Coordinates of C-alpha atoms and ligand atoms in Angstrom, one line a residue:
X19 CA 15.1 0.2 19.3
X20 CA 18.1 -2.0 18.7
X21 CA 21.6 -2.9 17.6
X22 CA 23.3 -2.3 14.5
X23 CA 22.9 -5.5 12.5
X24 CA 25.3 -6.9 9.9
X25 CA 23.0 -6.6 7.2
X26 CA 22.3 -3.4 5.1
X27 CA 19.3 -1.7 6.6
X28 CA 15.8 -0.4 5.0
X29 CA 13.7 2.4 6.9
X30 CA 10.2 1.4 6.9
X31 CA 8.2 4.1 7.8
X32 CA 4.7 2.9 8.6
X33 CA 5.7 -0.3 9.4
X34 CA 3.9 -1.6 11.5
X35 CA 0.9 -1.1 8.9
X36 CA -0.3 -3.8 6.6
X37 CA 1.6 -3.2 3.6
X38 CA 4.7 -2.2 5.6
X39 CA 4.8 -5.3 7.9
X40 CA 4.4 -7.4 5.1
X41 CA 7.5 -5.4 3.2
X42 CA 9.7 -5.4 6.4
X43 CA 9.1 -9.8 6.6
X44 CA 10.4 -10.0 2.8
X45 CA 13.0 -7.1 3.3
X46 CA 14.3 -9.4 6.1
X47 CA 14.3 -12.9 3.5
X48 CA 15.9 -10.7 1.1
X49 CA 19.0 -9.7 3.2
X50 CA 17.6 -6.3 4.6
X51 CA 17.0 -5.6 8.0
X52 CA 14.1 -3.3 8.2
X53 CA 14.2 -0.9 10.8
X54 CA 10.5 0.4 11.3
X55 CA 9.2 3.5 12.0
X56 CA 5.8 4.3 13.0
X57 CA 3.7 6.1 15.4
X58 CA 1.1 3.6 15.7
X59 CA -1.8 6.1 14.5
X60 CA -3.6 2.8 12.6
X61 CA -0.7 0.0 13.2
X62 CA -0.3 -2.6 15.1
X63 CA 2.6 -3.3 16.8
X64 CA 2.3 -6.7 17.0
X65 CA 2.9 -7.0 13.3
X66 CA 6.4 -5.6 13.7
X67 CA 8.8 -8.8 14.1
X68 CA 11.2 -8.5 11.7
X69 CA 13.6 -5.8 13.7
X70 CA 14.5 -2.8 15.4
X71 CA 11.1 -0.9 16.2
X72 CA 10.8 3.2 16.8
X73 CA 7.5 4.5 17.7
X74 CA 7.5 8.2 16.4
X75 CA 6.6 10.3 13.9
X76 CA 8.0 10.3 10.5
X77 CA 8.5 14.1 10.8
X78 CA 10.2 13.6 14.5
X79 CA 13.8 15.0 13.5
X80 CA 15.6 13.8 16.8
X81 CA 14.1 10.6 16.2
X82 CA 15.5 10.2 12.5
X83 CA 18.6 11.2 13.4
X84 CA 18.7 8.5 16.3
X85 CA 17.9 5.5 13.7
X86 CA 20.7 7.3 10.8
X87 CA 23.3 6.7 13.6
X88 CA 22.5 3.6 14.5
X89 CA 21.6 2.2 11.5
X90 CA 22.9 4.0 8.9
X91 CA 20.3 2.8 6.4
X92 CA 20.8 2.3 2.5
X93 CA 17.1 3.7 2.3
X94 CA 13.2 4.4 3.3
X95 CA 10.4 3.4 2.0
X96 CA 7.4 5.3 2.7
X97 CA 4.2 3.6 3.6
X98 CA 3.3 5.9 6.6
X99 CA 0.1 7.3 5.3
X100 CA -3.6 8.0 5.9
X101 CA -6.1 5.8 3.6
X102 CA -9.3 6.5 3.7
X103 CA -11.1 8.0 0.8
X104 CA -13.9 8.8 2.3
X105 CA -12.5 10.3 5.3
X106 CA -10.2 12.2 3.1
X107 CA -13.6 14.0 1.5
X108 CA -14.8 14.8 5.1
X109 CA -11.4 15.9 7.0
X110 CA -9.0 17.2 4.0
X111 CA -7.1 18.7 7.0
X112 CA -6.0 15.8 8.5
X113 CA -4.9 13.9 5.0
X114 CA -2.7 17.1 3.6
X115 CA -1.4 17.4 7.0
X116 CA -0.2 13.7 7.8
X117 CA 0.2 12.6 4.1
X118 CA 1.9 15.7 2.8
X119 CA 3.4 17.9 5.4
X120 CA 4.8 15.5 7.3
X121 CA 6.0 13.3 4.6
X122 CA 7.5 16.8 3.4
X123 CA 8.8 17.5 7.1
X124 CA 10.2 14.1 6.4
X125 CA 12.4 14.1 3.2
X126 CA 13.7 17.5 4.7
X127 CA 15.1 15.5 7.4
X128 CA 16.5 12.8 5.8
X129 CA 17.9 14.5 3.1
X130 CA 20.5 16.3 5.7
X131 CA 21.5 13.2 7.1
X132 CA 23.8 12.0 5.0
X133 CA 22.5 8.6 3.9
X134 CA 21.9 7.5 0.6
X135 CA 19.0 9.2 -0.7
X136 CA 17.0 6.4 -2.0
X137 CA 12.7 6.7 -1.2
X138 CA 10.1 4.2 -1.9
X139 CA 6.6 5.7 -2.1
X140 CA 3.1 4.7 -1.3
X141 CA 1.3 6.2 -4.4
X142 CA -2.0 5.2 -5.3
X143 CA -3.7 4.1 -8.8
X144 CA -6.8 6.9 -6.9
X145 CA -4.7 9.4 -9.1
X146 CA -6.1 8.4 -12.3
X147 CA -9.8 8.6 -11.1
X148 CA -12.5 8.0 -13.5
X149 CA -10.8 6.1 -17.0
X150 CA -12.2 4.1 -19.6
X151 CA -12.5 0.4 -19.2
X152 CA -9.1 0.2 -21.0
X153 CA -5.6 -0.8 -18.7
X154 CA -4.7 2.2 -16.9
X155 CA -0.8 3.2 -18.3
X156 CA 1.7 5.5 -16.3
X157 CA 0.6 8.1 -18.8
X158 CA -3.2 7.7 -18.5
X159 CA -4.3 11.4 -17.8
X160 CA -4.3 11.9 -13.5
X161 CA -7.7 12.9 -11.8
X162 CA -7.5 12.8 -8.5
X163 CA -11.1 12.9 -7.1
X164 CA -10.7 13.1 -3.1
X165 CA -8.1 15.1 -1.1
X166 CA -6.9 11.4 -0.7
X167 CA -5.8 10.9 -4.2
X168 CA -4.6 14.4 -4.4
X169 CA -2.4 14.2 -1.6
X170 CA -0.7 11.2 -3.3
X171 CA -0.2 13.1 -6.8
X172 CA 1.1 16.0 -4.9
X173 CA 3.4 14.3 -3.3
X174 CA 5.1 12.3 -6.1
X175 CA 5.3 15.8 -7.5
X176 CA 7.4 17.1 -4.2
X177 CA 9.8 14.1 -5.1
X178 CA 10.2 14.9 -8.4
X179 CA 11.2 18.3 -7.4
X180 CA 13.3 17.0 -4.9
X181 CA 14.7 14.7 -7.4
X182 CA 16.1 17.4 -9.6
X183 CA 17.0 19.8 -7.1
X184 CA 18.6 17.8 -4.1
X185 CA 19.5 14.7 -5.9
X186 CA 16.5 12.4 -4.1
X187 CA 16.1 9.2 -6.3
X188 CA 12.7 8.0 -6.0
X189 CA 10.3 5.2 -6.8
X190 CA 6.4 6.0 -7.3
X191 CA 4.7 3.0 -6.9
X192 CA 0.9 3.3 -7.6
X193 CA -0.7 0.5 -6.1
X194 CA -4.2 -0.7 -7.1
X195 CA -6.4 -2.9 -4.9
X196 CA -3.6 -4.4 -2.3
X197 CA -5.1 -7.9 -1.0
X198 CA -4.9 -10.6 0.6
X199 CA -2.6 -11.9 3.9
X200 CA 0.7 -13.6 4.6
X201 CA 1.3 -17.1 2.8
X202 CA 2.7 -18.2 6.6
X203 CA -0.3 -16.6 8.2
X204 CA 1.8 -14.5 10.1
X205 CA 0.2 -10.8 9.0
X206 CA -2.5 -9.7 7.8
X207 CA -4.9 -7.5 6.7
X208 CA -6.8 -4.9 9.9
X209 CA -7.6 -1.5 9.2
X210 CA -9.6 0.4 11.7
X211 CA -12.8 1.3 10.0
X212 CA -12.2 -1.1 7.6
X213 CA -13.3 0.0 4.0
X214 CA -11.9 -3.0 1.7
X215 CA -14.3 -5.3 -0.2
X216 CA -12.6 -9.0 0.6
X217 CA -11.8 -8.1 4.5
X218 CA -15.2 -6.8 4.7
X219 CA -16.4 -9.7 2.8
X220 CA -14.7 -12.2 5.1
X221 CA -16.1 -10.0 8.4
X222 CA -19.5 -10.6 7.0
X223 CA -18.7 -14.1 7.5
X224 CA -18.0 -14.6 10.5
X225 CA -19.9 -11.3 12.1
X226 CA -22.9 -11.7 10.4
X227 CA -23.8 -8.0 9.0
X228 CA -24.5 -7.7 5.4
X229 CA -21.6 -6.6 3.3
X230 CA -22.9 -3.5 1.3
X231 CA -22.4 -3.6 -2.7
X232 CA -22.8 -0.5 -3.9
X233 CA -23.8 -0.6 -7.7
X234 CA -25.0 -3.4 -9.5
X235 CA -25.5 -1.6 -12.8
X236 CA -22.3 -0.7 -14.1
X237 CA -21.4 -1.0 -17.9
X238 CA -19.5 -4.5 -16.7
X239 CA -20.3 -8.0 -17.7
X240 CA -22.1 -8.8 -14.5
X241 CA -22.7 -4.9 -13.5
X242 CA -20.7 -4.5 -10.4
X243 CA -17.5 -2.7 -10.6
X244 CA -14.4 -4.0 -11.5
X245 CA -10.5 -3.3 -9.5
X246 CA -7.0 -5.0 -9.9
X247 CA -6.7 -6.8 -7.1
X248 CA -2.8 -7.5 -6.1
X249 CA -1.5 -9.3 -3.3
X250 CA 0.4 -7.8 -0.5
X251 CA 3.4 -10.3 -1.0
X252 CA 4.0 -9.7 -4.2
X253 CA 3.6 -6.1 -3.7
X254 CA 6.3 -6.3 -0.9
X255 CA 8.7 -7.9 -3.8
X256 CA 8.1 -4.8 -5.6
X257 CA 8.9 -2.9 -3.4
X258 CA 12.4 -4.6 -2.5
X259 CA 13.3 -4.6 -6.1
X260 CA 11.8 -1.3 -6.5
X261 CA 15.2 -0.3 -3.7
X262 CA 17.9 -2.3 -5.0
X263 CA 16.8 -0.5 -9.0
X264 CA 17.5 2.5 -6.9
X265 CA 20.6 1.6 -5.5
X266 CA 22.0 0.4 -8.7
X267 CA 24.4 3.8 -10.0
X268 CA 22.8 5.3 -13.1
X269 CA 19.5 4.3 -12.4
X270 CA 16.7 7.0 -12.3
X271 CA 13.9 7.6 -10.6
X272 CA 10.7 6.5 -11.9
X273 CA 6.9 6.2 -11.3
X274 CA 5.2 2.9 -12.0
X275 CA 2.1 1.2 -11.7
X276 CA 1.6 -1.8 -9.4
X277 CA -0.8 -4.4 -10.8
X278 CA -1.8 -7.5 -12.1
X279 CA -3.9 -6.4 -15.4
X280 CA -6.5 -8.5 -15.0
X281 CA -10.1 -7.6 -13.7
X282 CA -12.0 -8.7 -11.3
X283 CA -15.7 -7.7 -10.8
X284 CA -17.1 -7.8 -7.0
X285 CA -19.4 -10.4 -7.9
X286 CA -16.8 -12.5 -8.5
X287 CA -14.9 -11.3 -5.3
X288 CA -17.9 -12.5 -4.0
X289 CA -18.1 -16.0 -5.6
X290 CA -14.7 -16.9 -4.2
X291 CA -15.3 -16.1 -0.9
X292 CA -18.2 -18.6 -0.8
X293 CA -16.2 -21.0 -2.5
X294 CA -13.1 -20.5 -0.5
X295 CA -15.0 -20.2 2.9
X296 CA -18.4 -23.0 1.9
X297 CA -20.7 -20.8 3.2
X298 CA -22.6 -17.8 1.6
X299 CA -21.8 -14.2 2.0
X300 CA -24.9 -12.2 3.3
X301 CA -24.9 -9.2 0.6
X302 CA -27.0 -6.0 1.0
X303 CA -27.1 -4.7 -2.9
X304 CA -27.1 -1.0 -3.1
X305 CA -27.0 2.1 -5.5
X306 CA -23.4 3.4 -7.0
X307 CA -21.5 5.4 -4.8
X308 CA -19.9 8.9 -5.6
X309 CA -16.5 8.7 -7.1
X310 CA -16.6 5.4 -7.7
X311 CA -15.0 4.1 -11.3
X312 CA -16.5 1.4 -12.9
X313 CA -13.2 0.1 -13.6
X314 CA -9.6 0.2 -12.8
X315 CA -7.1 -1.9 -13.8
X316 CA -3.4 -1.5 -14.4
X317 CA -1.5 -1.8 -17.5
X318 CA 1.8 -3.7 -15.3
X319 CA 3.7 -3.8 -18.5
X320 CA 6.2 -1.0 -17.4
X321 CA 7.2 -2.4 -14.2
X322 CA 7.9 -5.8 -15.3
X323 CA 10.3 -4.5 -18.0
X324 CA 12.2 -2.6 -15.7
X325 CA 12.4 -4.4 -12.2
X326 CA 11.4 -8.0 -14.0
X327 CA 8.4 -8.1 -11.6
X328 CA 6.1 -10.9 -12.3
X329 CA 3.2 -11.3 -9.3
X330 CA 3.2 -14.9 -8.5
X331 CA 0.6 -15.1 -5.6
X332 CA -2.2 -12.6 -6.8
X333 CA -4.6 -15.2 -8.4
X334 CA -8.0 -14.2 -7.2
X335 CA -8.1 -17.9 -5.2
X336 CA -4.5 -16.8 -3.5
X337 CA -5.3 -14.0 -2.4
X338 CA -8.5 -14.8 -0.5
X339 CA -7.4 -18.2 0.6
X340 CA -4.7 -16.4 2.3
X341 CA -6.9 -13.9 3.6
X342 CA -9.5 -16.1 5.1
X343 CA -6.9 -17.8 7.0
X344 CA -5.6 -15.2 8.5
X345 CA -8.9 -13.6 9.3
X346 CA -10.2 -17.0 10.7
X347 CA -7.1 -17.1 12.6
X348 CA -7.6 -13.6 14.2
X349 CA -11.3 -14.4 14.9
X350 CA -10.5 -17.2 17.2
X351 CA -8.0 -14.9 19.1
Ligands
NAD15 N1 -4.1 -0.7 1.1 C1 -4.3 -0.4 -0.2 O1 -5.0 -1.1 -1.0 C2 -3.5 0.8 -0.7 C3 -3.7 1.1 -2.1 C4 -3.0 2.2 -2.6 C5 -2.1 2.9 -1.8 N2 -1.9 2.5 -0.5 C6 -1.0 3.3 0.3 O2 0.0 2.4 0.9 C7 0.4 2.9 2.2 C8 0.2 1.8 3.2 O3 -1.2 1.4 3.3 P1 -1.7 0.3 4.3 O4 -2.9 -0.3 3.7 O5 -0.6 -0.5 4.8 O6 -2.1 1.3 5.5 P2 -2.0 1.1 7.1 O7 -2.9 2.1 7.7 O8 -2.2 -0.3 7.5 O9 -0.5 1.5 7.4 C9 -0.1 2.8 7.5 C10 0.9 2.9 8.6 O10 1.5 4.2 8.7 C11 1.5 4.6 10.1 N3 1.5 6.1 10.1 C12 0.5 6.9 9.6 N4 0.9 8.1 9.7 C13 2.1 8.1 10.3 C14 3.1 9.2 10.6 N5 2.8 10.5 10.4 N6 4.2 8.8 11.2 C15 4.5 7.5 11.5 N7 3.7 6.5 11.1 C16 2.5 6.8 10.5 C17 0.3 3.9 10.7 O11 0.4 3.8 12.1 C18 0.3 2.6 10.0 O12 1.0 1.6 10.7 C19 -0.5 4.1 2.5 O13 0.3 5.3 2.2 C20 -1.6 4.0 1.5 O14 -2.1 5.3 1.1 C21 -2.6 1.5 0.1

């Protein structure tokens, strides 16, 4: 909860998640006030610190109508989401249900309430599935292998609908491999199961048990597959100039890709963990694993034409430094 503040505010549903906390601490440097919004299902609420807090569901009406009165925001941004692939495969129930219906119950809501309709989606680059080893473009044919990935095409598709019907303007932003931790070690990166390569690289570390590769024979230069790896802060810039394009009149919604374009195998994840950390990663090496592409990198020319995004923290030694920081930090805790 809290009081009005002078500046304009930004609904930040999912919040308190790693993405979201990092957007609501560079919504706040750019002149926001982020209101968050989450229920707390995989956050944290310590990482909310950067205003008013509401723990509830995005789909709780009386709830959104509580924060439109106080806060009258100027827009949401929707990171409230479940992200587990491999969960998704084994409970499709609970993904369509908390990443579609309720995002759906969601934009019903907010769309009677008045407020400028302006959304900021969590979309995934797991839409495109299986490519080439060529950069992955906006109009790269969509695959979506998991009820994950098709939960996040789905609803992109809802907001285009909503777009031309009820006049929501939206921005799609299809992330690929969010990294990395707070330059001023304030956040970080802590899912519950974790199931990303560089936390899980750092936890093997410090915890001792192996971190699992899983293929070693992939049609890549050193065989182990390859992701665009992007880090959260610059994400979180995206996302705030993702808004204001929104906010701007005339502008349209749009979908874009959000990556850095260049590759980066796991070995090599790998390599700069040792050489960030000076000690070496205990690695259990493994056969492919199911759905897995061999590659996956962004073409990021689109969005840097039209929001003049340039990612100036995602070099593979930024984003683990950062990480390891934090994560040493945590570990003493
Ligand atoms: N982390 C990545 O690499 C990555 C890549 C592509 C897309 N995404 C998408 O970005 C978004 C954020 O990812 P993240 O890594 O920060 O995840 P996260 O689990 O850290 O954050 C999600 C937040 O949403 C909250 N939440 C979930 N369901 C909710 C609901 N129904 N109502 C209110 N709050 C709810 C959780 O409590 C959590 O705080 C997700 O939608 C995810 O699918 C993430």
């Amino acid at each position: 909860m809290g009081s009005p503040s002078a500046l304009p505010s930004v609904l930040v549903a999912g919040g308190a998640g790693y993405i979201g906390s990092h957007t609501a601490k560079a919504l706040l440097r750019a002149g926001f006030q982020p209101v968050v919004l989450d229920n707390l299902s995989t956050g944290h609420r310590t990482a909310v610190n950067y205003g008013p807090f509401y723990e509830g569901s995005i789909s709780d009406a009386a709830l959104l109508g509580e924060i439109a009165a106080a806060h009258r925001p100027v827009g949401a941004i929707l990171f409230a989401g479940y992200i587990a692939v491999g969960e998704s495969t084994q409970n499709p129930s609970k993904y369509f249900h908390n990443n579609v219906v309720e995002p759906m119950q969601f934009l019903d809501h907010y769309r009677e309430l008045d407020l400028p309709q302006n959304v900021v989606f969590s979309s995934s680059a797991a839409v495109y599935g299986i490519q080439g080893s060529d950069p992955i473009a906006e109009s790269s044919p969509m695959d979506p292998l998991s009820p994950y990935a098709e939960t996040k095409l789905f609803f992109e598709r809802v907001l285009r609908w909503y777009g031309s019907a009820y006049g929501v303007k939206s921005a799609c932003l299809r992330y690929f491999n969010a990294a990395g931790a707070d330059p001023d070690g304030e956040l970080g990166e802590c899912h519950g199961p974790e199931t990303h390569l560089i936390p899980l690289a750092l936890a093997a570390l410090t915890e001792g048990a192996p971190l699992r590769v899983f293929g070693t024979d992939y049609a890549t230069p050193d065989g182990t597959a390859i992701r665009d790896y992007i880090h959260v802060t610059d994400l979180a810039d995206a996302h705030i100039r993702a808004l204001r394009h929104l906010m701007n009149d005339g502008s349209a919604s749009f979908v874009a890709n959000l990556g850095t374009g260049t590759g980066t195998s796991v070995r090599e994840v790998i390599q700069m963990v040792e050489r960030v950390a000076g000690k070496t990663v205990p690695v259990e090496y493994g056969p492919r694993r199911d759905g897995d592409a061999p590659a996956l990198v962004a073409d990021a020319s689109y969005v840097r034409e039209l929001l003049g995004w340039v990612p100036q923290h995602s070099s593979l030694e930024s984003i683990i430094r950062t990480a390891w920081a934090w994560h040493t930090r945590e570990a003493r805790r």
